Amino acid sequence: MASVPYRKDFPVSWEELHRNARALSWRLLEQGPWKGIIAITRGGMVPAAILARELDIRLIDTVCVTSYGKSDDGAEMAQGKLNILKRVEGDGEGMILVDDLVDTGKTAQCVRDMLPKAHFATIYAKPAGKPLVDTFITEVSQDTWIRFPWDMDYTFATPLAER
């Protein structure tokens, strides 16, 4: 597995994630009505819960795809081969397909092929994957690793000048 050149860190707090997921909800509310939500596991599960509450949607399903793992040096995360663990029925018509971010677009293309009529929404989008998303909130550079709150511990941070 090749190492991915992430040069920047973008830590996201729970409050920021919640605020951005609610902003995504506002945009999607205007485009409804929606039949349900399909979360791409695992990253799309937290945003899906927030969207479900804000849009008053009770029908939630998951499409389960893995793509990230440890790089050769064991330190960084690197995108590798896609592994589809669970699909959903249908073509996605009337459904919101949600993930936390679109990065290279590999996972996005895979789920787009599975659910071509779903409305694909993410909180964060990188340039390589952005064309595959219908609605997103924040664009970040391709060389940025987004650190979601469920992946972090609170700990001391070395000042940038000392890194």
Coordinates of C-alpha atoms in Angstrom, one line a residue:
M1 CA 0.0 0.0 0.0
A2 CA 1.5 3.3 -1.0
S3 CA 1.8 6.1 1.5
V4 CA -0.4 9.1 0.8
P5 CA 1.3 12.6 1.0
Y6 CA -0.8 14.3 3.6
R7 CA 1.1 17.4 4.7
K8 CA -1.6 19.2 6.6
D9 CA -3.7 18.2 9.6
F10 CA -7.3 19.5 9.9
P11 CA -8.7 18.6 13.3
V12 CA -12.4 18.8 13.6
S13 CA -14.2 19.2 17.0
W14 CA -17.5 17.6 17.9
E15 CA -19.1 21.1 17.9
E16 CA -17.7 21.9 14.5
L17 CA -18.8 18.6 13.0
H18 CA -22.3 19.1 14.5
R19 CA -22.6 22.7 13.2
N20 CA -21.4 21.6 9.7
A21 CA -23.8 18.6 9.6
R22 CA -26.7 20.9 10.5
A23 CA -25.6 23.3 7.7
L24 CA -25.7 20.3 5.4
S25 CA -29.2 19.5 6.7
W26 CA -30.4 23.1 5.8
R27 CA -29.2 22.6 2.2
L28 CA -30.8 19.2 1.9
L29 CA -34.1 20.3 3.5
E30 CA -34.6 22.7 0.6
Q31 CA -34.1 19.8 -1.9
G32 CA -36.4 17.2 -0.4
P33 CA -38.6 15.5 0.4
W34 CA -36.4 12.5 1.1
K35 CA -37.4 8.8 1.6
G36 CA -34.4 8.0 3.8
I37 CA -30.7 8.1 4.4
I38 CA -28.0 5.7 3.4
A39 CA -24.8 6.2 5.5
I40 CA -21.5 5.0 4.2
T41 CA -19.8 3.3 7.1
R42 CA -18.2 4.2 9.2
G43 CA -17.6 7.9 8.5
G44 CA -21.1 8.7 7.4
M45 CA -22.8 7.3 10.5
V46 CA -22.5 10.3 12.7
P47 CA -23.5 12.8 10.0
A48 CA -26.4 10.5 9.1
A49 CA -27.7 10.6 12.7
I50 CA -27.6 14.4 12.7
L51 CA -29.3 14.6 9.3
A52 CA -32.0 12.1 10.4
R53 CA -32.8 14.2 13.4
E54 CA -32.8 17.5 11.5
L55 CA -34.7 16.3 8.5
D56 CA -37.1 14.1 10.6
I57 CA -36.1 11.0 8.7
R58 CA -36.6 7.5 10.3
L59 CA -35.5 5.2 7.4
I60 CA -31.7 4.8 7.7
D61 CA -29.6 2.1 6.1
T62 CA -25.9 1.6 5.6
V63 CA -23.6 0.7 2.7
C64 CA -20.5 -0.8 4.2
V65 CA -17.2 -0.1 2.4
T66 CA -13.6 -0.2 3.7
S67 CA -10.8 1.6 1.9
Y68 CA -8.3 2.9 4.5
G69 CA -5.6 1.1 6.4
K70 CA -2.2 1.5 7.8
S71 CA 0.6 2.6 5.4
D72 CA 3.7 0.5 5.1
D73 CA 5.4 2.4 7.9
G74 CA 2.4 1.8 10.1
A75 CA 2.0 5.5 11.0
E76 CA -0.2 7.1 8.4
M77 CA -3.5 6.1 6.9
A78 CA -3.4 5.2 3.2
Q79 CA -6.2 4.5 0.8
G80 CA -6.0 1.0 -0.6
K81 CA -8.3 -1.5 -2.3
L82 CA -12.1 -1.1 -1.8
N83 CA -13.9 -3.9 0.0
I84 CA -17.7 -3.9 -0.1
L85 CA -19.0 -5.5 3.0
K86 CA -22.7 -4.7 2.6
R87 CA -24.9 -3.3 -0.2
V88 CA -28.4 -1.8 -0.1
E89 CA -31.3 -2.6 -2.4
G90 CA -32.5 -0.3 -5.1
D91 CA -30.9 2.5 -7.1
G92 CA -31.1 5.1 -4.4
E93 CA -34.0 7.1 -5.8
G94 CA -35.2 9.6 -3.1
M95 CA -32.4 8.7 -0.8
I96 CA -29.6 10.8 0.7
L97 CA -26.3 9.0 0.5
V98 CA -24.0 10.5 3.2
D99 CA -20.4 10.3 4.2
D100 CA -18.1 12.4 6.3
L101 CA -15.9 13.4 3.4
V102 CA -15.0 12.6 -0.2
D103 CA -11.2 12.3 -0.7
T104 CA -9.8 10.7 -3.8
G105 CA -13.3 9.7 -5.1
K106 CA -12.6 6.0 -5.1
T107 CA -15.3 5.2 -2.5
A108 CA -17.6 7.8 -3.9
Q109 CA -17.4 6.3 -7.4
C110 CA -18.1 2.8 -6.0
V111 CA -21.2 3.9 -4.1
R112 CA -22.4 6.1 -7.0
D113 CA -22.2 3.1 -9.3
M114 CA -24.3 1.1 -6.7
L115 CA -26.8 3.9 -6.1
P116 CA -26.9 6.1 -9.2
K117 CA -30.1 8.0 -8.3
A118 CA -29.1 8.8 -4.7
H119 CA -28.3 12.4 -3.7
F120 CA -24.6 12.2 -2.5
A121 CA -23.9 14.6 0.4
T122 CA -20.7 15.0 2.4
I123 CA -19.6 17.5 5.0
Y124 CA -16.0 17.8 3.6
A125 CA -14.8 17.5 0.0
K126 CA -11.4 17.4 -1.5
P127 CA -10.7 18.4 -5.1
A128 CA -10.2 14.9 -6.5
G129 CA -13.6 13.7 -5.2
K130 CA -15.6 16.9 -5.3
P131 CA -17.1 16.3 -8.8
L132 CA -18.8 13.1 -7.5
V133 CA -20.7 14.9 -4.7
D134 CA -24.0 16.6 -5.1
T135 CA -23.9 18.7 -1.9
F136 CA -21.1 19.4 0.5
I137 CA -20.2 22.1 3.1
T138 CA -16.4 22.6 3.3
E139 CA -13.7 22.1 0.7
V140 CA -10.2 21.2 1.9
S141 CA -7.0 20.7 0.0
Q142 CA -6.0 17.3 -1.3
D143 CA -2.9 17.1 0.9
T144 CA -4.9 17.6 4.1
W145 CA -5.8 14.8 6.5
I146 CA -9.1 15.5 8.3
R147 CA -9.0 14.3 11.9
F148 CA -12.5 13.6 13.0
P149 CA -13.4 13.8 16.7
W150 CA -14.1 10.1 17.0
D151 CA -10.5 9.4 15.9
M152 CA -8.8 11.7 18.5
D153 CA -7.9 12.0 22.1
Y154 CA -7.4 15.3 23.9
T155 CA -3.6 15.6 24.4
F156 CA -0.8 18.2 24.4
A157 CA -0.1 19.8 21.0
T158 CA 3.5 20.8 20.1
P159 CA 3.6 24.4 18.8
L160 CA 3.8 24.5 15.0
A161 CA 7.1 26.3 15.1
E162 CA 8.7 23.4 16.9
R163 CA 7.4 20.7 14.6

